[in-house]
mmCIF file with all atom_site columns, C-alpha atoms in Angstrom:
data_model
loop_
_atom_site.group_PDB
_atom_site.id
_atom_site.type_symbol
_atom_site.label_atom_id
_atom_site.label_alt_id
_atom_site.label_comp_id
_atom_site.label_asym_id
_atom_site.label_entity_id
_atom_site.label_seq_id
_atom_site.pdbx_PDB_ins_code
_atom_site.Cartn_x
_atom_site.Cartn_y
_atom_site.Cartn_z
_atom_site.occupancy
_atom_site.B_iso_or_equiv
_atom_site.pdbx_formal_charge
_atom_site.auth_seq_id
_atom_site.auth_comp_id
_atom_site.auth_asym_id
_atom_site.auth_atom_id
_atom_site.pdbx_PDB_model_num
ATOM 1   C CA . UNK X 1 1   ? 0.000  0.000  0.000   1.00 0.00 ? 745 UNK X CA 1
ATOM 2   C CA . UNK X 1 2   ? 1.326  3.363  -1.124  1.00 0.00 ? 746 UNK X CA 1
ATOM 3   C CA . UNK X 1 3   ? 0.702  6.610  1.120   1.00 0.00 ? 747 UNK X CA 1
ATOM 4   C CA . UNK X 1 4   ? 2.070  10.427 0.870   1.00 0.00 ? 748 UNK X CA 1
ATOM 5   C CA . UNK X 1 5   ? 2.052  11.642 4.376   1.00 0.00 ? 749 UNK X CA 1
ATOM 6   C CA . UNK X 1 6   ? 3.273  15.538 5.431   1.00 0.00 ? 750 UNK X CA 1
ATOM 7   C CA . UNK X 1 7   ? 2.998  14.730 9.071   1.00 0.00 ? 751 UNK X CA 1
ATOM 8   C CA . UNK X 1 8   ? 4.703  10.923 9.913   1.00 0.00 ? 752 UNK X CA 1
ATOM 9   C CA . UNK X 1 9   ? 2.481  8.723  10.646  1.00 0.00 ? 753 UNK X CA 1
ATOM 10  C CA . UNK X 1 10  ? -0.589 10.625 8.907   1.00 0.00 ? 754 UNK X CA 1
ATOM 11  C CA . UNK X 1 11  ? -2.051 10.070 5.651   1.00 0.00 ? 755 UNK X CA 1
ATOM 12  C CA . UNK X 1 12  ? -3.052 12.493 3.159   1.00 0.00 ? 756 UNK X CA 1
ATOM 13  C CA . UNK X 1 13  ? -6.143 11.949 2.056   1.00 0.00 ? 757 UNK X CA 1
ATOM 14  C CA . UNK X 1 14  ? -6.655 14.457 -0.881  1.00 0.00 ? 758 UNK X CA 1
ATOM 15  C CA . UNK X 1 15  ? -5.227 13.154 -4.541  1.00 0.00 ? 759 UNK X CA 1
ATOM 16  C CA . UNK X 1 16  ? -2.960 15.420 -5.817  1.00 0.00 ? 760 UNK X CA 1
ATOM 17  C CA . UNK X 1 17  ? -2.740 16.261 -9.579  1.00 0.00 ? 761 UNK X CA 1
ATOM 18  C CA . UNK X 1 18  ? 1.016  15.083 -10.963 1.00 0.00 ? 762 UNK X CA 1
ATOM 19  C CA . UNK X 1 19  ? 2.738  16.339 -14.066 1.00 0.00 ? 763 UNK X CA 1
ATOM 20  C CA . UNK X 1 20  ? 5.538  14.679 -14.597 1.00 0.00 ? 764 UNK X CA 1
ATOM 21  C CA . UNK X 1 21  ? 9.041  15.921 -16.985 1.00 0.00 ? 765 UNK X CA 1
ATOM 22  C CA . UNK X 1 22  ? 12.427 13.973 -17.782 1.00 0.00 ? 766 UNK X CA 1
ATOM 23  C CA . UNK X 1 23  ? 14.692 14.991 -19.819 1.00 0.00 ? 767 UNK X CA 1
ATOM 24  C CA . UNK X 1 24  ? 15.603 14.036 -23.372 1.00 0.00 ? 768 UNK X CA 1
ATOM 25  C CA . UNK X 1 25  ? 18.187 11.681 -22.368 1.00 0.00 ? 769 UNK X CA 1
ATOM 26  C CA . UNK X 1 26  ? 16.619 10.454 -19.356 1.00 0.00 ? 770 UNK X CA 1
ATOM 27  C CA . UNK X 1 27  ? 18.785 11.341 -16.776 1.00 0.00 ? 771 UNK X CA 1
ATOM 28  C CA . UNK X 1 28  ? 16.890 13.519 -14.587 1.00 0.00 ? 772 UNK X CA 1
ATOM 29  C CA . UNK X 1 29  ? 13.427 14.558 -14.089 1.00 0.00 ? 773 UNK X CA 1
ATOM 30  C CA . UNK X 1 30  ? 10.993 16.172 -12.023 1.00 0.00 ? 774 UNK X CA 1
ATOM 31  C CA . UNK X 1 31  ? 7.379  15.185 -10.397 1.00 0.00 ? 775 UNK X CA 1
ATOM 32  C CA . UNK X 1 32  ? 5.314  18.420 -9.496  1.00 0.00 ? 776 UNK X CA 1
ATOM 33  C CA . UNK X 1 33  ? 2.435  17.308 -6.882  1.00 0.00 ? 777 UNK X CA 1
ATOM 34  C CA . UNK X 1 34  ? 0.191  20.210 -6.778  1.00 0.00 ? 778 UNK X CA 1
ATOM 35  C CA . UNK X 1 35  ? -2.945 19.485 -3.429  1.00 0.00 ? 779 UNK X CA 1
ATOM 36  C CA . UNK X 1 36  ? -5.515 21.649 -3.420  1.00 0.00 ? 780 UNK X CA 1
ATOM 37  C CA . UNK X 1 37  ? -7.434 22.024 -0.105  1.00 0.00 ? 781 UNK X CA 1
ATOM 38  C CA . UNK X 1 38  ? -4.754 19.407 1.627   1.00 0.00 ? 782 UNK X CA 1
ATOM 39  C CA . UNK X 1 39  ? -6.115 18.256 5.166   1.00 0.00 ? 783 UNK X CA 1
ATOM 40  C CA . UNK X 1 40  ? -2.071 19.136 6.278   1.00 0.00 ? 784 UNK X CA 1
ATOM 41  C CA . UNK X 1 41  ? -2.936 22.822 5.602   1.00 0.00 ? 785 UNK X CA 1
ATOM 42  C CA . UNK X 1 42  ? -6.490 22.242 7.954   1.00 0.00 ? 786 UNK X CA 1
ATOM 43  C CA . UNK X 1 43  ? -7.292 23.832 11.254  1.00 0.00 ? 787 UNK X CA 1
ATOM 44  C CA . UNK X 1 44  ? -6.964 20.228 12.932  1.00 0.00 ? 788 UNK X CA 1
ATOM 45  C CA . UNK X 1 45  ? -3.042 20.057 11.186  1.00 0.00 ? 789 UNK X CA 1
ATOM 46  C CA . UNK X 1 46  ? -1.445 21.318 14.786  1.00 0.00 ? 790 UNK X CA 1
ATOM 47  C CA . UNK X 1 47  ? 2.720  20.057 13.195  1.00 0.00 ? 791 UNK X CA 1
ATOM 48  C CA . UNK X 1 48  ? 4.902  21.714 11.168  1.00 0.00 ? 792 UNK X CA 1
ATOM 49  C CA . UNK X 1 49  ? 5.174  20.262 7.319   1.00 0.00 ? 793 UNK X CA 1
ATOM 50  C CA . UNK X 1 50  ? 8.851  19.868 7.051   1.00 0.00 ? 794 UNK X CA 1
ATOM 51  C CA . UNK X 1 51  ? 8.526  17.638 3.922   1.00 0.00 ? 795 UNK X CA 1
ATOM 52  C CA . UNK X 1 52  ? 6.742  15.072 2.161   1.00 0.00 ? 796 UNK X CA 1
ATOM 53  C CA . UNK X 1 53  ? 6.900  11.782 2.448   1.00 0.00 ? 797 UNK X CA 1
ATOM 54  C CA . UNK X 1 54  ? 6.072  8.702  -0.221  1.00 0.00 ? 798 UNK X CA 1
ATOM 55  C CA . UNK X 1 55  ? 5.800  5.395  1.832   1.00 0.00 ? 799 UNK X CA 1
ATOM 56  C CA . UNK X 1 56  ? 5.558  2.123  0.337   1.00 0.00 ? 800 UNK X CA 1
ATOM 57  C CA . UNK X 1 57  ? 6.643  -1.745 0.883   1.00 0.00 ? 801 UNK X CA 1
ATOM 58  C CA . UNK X 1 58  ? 9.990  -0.756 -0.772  1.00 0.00 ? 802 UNK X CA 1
ATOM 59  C CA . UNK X 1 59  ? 10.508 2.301  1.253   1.00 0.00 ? 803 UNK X CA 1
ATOM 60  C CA . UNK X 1 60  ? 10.599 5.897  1.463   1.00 0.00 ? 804 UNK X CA 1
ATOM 61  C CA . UNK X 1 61  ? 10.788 8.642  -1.020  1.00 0.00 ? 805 UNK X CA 1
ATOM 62  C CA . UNK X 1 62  ? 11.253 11.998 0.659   1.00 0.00 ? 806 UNK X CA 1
ATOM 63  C CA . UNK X 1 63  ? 11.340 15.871 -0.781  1.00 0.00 ? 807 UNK X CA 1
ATOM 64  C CA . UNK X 1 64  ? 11.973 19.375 1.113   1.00 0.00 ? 808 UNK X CA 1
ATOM 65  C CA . UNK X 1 65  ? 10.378 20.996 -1.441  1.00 0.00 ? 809 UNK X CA 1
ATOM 66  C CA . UNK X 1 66  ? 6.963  22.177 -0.712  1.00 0.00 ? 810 UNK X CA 1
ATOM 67  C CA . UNK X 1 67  ? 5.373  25.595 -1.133  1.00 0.00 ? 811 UNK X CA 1
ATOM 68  C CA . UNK X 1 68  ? 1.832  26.534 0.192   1.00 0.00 ? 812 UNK X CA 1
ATOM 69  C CA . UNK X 1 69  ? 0.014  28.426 -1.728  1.00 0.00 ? 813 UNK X CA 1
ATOM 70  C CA . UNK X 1 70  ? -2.177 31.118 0.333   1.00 0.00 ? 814 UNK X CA 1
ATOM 71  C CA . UNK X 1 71  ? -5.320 33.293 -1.230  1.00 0.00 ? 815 UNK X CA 1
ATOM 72  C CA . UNK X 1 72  ? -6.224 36.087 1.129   1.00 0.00 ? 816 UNK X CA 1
ATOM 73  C CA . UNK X 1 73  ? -4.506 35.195 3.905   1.00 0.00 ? 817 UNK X CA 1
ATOM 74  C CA . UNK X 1 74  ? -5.731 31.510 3.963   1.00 0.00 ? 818 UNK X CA 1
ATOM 75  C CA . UNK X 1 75  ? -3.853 28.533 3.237   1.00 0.00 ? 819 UNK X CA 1
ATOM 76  C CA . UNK X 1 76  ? -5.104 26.936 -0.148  1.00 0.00 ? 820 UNK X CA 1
ATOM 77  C CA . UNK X 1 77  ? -3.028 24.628 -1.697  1.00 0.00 ? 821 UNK X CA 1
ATOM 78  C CA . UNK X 1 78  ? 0.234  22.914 -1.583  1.00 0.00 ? 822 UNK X CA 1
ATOM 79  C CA . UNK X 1 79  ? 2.826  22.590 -4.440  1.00 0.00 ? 823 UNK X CA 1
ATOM 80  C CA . UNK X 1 80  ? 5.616  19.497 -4.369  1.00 0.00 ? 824 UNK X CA 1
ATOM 81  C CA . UNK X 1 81  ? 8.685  19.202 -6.685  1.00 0.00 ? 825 UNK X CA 1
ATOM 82  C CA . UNK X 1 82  ? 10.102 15.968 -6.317  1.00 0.00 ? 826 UNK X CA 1
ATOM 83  C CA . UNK X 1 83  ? 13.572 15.886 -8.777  1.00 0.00 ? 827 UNK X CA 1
ATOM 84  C CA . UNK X 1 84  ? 15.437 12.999 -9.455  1.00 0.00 ? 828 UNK X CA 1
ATOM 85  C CA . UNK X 1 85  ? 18.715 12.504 -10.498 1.00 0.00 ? 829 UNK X CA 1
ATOM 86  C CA . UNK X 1 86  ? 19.161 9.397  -12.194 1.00 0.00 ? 830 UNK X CA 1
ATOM 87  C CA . UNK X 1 87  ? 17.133 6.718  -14.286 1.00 0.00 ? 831 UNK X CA 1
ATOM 88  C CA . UNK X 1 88  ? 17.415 4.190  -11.131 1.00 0.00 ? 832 UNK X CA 1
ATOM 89  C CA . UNK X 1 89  ? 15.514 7.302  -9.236  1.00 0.00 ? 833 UNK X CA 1
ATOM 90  C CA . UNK X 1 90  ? 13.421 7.658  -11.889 1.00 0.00 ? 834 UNK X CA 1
ATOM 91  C CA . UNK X 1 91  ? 12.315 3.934  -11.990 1.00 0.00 ? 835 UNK X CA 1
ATOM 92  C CA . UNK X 1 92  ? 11.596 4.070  -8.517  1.00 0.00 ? 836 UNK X CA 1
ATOM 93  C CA . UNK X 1 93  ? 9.407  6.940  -8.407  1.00 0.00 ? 837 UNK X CA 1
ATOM 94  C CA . UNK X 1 94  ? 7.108  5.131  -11.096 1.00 0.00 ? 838 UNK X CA 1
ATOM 95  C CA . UNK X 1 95  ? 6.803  2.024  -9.019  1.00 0.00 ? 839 UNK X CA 1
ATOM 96  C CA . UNK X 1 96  ? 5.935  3.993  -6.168  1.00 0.00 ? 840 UNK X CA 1
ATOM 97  C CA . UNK X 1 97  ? 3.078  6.133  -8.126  1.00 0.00 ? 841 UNK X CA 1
ATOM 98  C CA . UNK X 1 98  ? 1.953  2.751  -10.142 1.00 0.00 ? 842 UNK X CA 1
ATOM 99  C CA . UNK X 1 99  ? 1.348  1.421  -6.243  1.00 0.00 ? 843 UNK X CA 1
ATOM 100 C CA . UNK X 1 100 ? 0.290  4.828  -5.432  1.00 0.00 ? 844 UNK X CA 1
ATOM 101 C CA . UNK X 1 101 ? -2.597 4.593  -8.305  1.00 0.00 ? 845 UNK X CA 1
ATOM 102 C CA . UNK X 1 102 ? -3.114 1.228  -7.557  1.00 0.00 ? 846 UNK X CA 1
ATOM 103 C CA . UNK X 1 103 ? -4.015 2.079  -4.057  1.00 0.00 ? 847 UNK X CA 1
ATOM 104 C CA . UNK X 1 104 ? -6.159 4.707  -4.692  1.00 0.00 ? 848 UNK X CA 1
ATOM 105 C CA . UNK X 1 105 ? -8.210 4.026  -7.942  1.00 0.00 ? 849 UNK X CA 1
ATOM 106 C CA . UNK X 1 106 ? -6.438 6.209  -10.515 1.00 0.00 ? 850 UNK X CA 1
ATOM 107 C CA . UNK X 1 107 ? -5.017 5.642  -13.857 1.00 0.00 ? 851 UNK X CA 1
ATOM 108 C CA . UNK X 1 108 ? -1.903 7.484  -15.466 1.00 0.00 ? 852 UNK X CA 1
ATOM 109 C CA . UNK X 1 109 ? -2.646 9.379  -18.596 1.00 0.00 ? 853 UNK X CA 1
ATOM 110 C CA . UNK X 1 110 ? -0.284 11.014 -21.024 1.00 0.00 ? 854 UNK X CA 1
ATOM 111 C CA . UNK X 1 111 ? -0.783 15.203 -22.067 1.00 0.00 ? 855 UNK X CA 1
#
């Protein structure tokens, strides 16, 4: 079972929308998670996000890299970029969001 947690130990429950780039020669790319309404940015959400987290049975993925996203003064949204470096990092980010879809319901469709 696949999960993306902000908080350890606490699911998120909202999907987030994923556009996905690599480069031409595959040896990098980018995921950009974009959650709109997240329950981490909710009144209840009393910890700090510090990250987030992609569990599954083969491990954890983990990126610094989120932004909230704040209209009038209240939080909205949160945007991800996950980067990786390599093809084997590549590779492992797709078996982690085919588990991820898998999990959830959701198919993968290309723009």
């Amino acid at each position: 079972m696949a999960q993306i947690q902000f908080f350890r130990g606490v699911d998120e429950e909202v999907i987030p929308d994923v556009r996905l780039t690599r480069s031409r020669d595959g040896s990098n790319g980018t995921a950009t998670f974009y959650f709109q309404n997240p329950q981490a940015l909710s009144s209840e959400a009393t910890e700090e996000i510090t990250g987030m987290y992609m569990i599954d049975e083969e491990g954890m993925l983990t990126t610094r890299e989120v932004k909230g996203k704040f209209v009038n003064g209240k939080p909205e949204a949160l945007e991800v970029l996950y980067l990786m470096q390599s093809p084997d990092e590549w590779d492992r980010f797709l078996r982690f969001m085919q588990r991820y879809a898998e999990t959830h319901g959701l198919e993968f469709s290309k723009s």
